[in-house]
Amino acid sequence: MDCLFCKIVAGEIPSTKIYEDEYVYAFKDIDPQAPFHAIVIPKTHIKSAAEITAENSFLVAKVFEAIAKIAEQENLEKGFRVVNNCGEQGGQTVGHIHFHLLARRNLAWPPG
Ligand code: 5GP
Ligand code: ZN
């Protein structure tokens, strides 16, 4: 399948790994928007948050379990933000569901 993040999971495109388990892979964003910016993805290809079903929703839980572990591993005790962009107006540019994990600066709210 011609998917950038599937290729990253397969090691066909290099990435800087932050965390990996059976279900989840996390790596440094190539264009960081904060001093700490990871992309956290299920290894299974799901197009976007709009494609979550009763069958695959456990993978979202696995992603959030991984995020808690990464936060501990990376000492993000001051806090962090998790962002999911979905679809064209949501700002999604890669068609494999992913969660941005941003930290180590004050993050504005509302995000704009
Ligand atoms: P989106 O805009 O779809 O929510 O987020 C896609 C993210 O993937 C962007 O923050 C972008 O910088 C990141 N990205 C795109 N291509 C690559 C790549 O080849 N490697 C890495 N590490 N990140 C990428
Ligand atoms: Zn994919």
Short mmCIF file of C-alpha atoms and ligand atoms in Angstrom, two decimals:
data_model
loop_
_atom_site.label_atom_id
_atom_site.label_comp_id
_atom_site.label_asym_id
_atom_site.label_seq_id
_atom_site.Cartn_x
_atom_site.Cartn_y
_atom_site.Cartn_z
CA MET A 1 0.00 0.00 0.00
CA ASP A 2 1.29 3.43 -0.87
CA CYS A 3 1.18 4.90 2.63
CA LEU A 4 4.01 7.00 4.07
CA PHE A 5 3.42 5.94 7.68
CA CYS A 6 3.03 2.23 6.78
CA LYS A 7 6.43 2.55 5.08
CA ILE A 8 7.87 4.14 8.24
CA VAL A 9 6.47 1.25 10.35
CA ALA A 10 8.01 -1.24 7.89
CA GLY A 11 11.38 0.56 8.09
CA GLU A 12 11.30 1.34 4.36
CA ILE A 13 11.50 5.05 5.19
CA PRO A 14 13.83 5.98 8.08
CA SER A 15 12.48 7.61 11.23
CA THR A 16 13.73 8.43 14.70
CA LYS A 17 11.97 5.95 16.95
CA ILE A 18 10.66 7.15 20.30
CA TYR A 19 8.55 4.14 21.30
CA GLU A 20 7.36 0.82 19.87
CA ASP A 21 5.21 -2.08 21.01
CA GLU A 22 3.09 -4.75 19.32
CA TYR A 23 0.40 -2.28 18.23
CA VAL A 24 1.96 1.18 18.26
CA TYR A 25 4.92 3.03 16.75
CA ALA A 26 6.01 6.55 17.72
CA PHE A 27 8.66 8.67 16.03
CA LYS A 28 9.92 12.25 15.86
CA ASP A 29 8.00 14.58 13.57
CA ILE A 30 10.21 15.74 10.69
CA ASP A 31 8.91 19.33 11.09
CA PRO A 32 8.52 19.78 14.86
CA GLN A 33 5.96 22.33 16.11
CA ALA A 34 7.23 22.19 19.69
CA PRO A 35 10.55 21.26 21.38
CA PHE A 36 9.06 17.76 21.77
CA HIS A 37 6.89 16.60 18.85
CA ALA A 38 6.18 12.91 18.32
CA ILE A 39 3.83 11.21 15.88
CA VAL A 40 2.09 8.24 17.50
CA ILE A 41 0.37 5.72 15.21
CA PRO A 42 -1.22 2.31 15.26
CA LYS A 43 0.89 -0.07 13.15
CA THR A 44 -2.32 -1.18 11.42
CA HIS A 45 -3.40 1.07 8.57
CA ILE A 46 -6.51 3.12 9.41
CA LYS A 47 -7.17 6.15 7.23
CA SER A 48 -8.42 8.62 9.81
CA ALA A 49 -10.45 9.12 12.98
CA ALA A 50 -13.53 9.01 10.77
CA GLU A 51 -12.78 5.32 10.08
CA ILE A 52 -12.81 4.19 13.74
CA THR A 53 -15.24 1.32 14.34
CA ALA A 54 -16.14 -1.12 17.11
CA GLU A 55 -13.61 -3.53 15.54
CA ASN A 56 -10.58 -1.22 15.49
CA SER A 57 -11.24 1.23 18.35
CA PHE A 58 -9.02 -0.81 20.70
CA LEU A 59 -6.06 0.52 18.67
CA VAL A 60 -6.92 4.06 19.76
CA ALA A 61 -6.79 2.83 23.36
CA LYS A 62 -3.40 1.24 22.62
CA VAL A 63 -2.18 4.56 21.22
CA PHE A 64 -3.21 6.34 24.43
CA GLU A 65 -1.60 3.66 26.61
CA ALA A 66 1.58 4.29 24.62
CA ILE A 67 1.24 8.06 25.04
CA ALA A 68 1.15 7.67 28.84
CA LYS A 69 4.30 5.52 28.68
CA ILE A 70 6.06 8.00 26.37
CA ALA A 71 5.14 10.87 28.71
CA GLU A 72 6.83 9.02 31.56
CA GLN A 73 9.81 7.92 29.45
CA GLU A 74 10.38 11.46 28.14
CA ASN A 75 9.70 13.24 31.47
CA LEU A 76 6.75 15.26 30.20
CA GLU A 77 5.43 15.81 33.73
CA LYS A 78 4.72 19.50 32.99
CA GLY A 79 2.06 18.40 30.50
CA PHE A 80 1.52 17.79 26.85
CA ARG A 81 -1.06 18.04 24.09
CA VAL A 82 -2.45 15.26 21.89
CA VAL A 83 -3.80 16.39 18.50
CA ASN A 84 -5.56 14.40 15.81
CA ASN A 85 -6.17 16.12 12.49
CA CYS A 86 -8.94 14.44 10.51
CA GLY A 87 -9.74 15.05 6.87
CA GLU A 88 -9.12 18.02 4.61
CA GLN A 89 -10.60 20.77 6.78
CA GLY A 90 -9.11 19.14 9.86
CA GLY A 91 -5.64 19.64 8.39
CA GLN A 92 -4.78 15.96 7.83
CA THR A 93 -1.98 15.60 5.26
CA VAL A 94 -1.01 11.93 5.76
CA GLY A 95 -3.78 9.34 5.25
CA HIS A 96 -2.84 7.02 8.13
CA ILE A 97 -4.40 7.96 11.46
CA HIS A 98 -1.86 9.65 13.72
CA PHE A 99 -1.74 11.56 16.96
CA HIS A 100 0.62 14.48 17.44
CA LEU A 101 2.19 14.54 20.92
CA LEU A 102 3.44 18.05 21.61
CA ALA A 103 5.29 19.22 24.70
CA ARG A 104 8.01 21.34 26.34
CA ARG A 105 6.43 24.71 25.60
CA ASN A 106 3.26 26.51 26.60
CA LEU A 107 0.59 25.52 24.06
CA ALA A 108 -2.02 28.15 23.24
CA TRP A 109 -5.74 27.48 23.69
CA PRO A 110 -7.88 27.75 21.64
CA PRO A 111 -5.43 26.47 19.03
CA GLY A 112 -6.81 28.56 16.13
P1 5GP B 1 -0.95 15.96 9.66
O1 5GP B 1 -0.74 17.30 9.01
O2 5GP B 1 -1.42 14.94 8.66
O3 5GP B 1 -1.78 16.00 10.90
O4 5GP B 1 0.46 15.52 10.18
C1 5GP B 1 1.42 14.87 9.40
C2 5GP B 1 2.73 15.08 10.11
O5 5GP B 1 3.67 14.17 9.58
C3 5GP B 1 3.31 16.48 9.93
O6 5GP B 1 3.52 17.08 11.21
C4 5GP B 1 4.62 16.24 9.19
O7 5GP B 1 5.66 17.09 9.62
C5 5GP B 1 4.92 14.78 9.50
N1 5GP B 1 5.66 14.11 8.46
C6 5GP B 1 5.37 14.11 7.12
N2 5GP B 1 6.23 13.35 6.45
C7 5GP B 1 7.09 12.85 7.38
C8 5GP B 1 8.23 11.97 7.28
O8 5GP B 1 8.63 11.50 6.21
N3 5GP B 1 8.86 11.67 8.45
C9 5GP B 1 8.47 12.17 9.66
N4 5GP B 1 9.17 11.81 10.75
N5 5GP B 1 7.39 12.99 9.78
C10 5GP B 1 6.73 13.31 8.65
ZN ZN B 2 -0.73 3.35 6.49
#
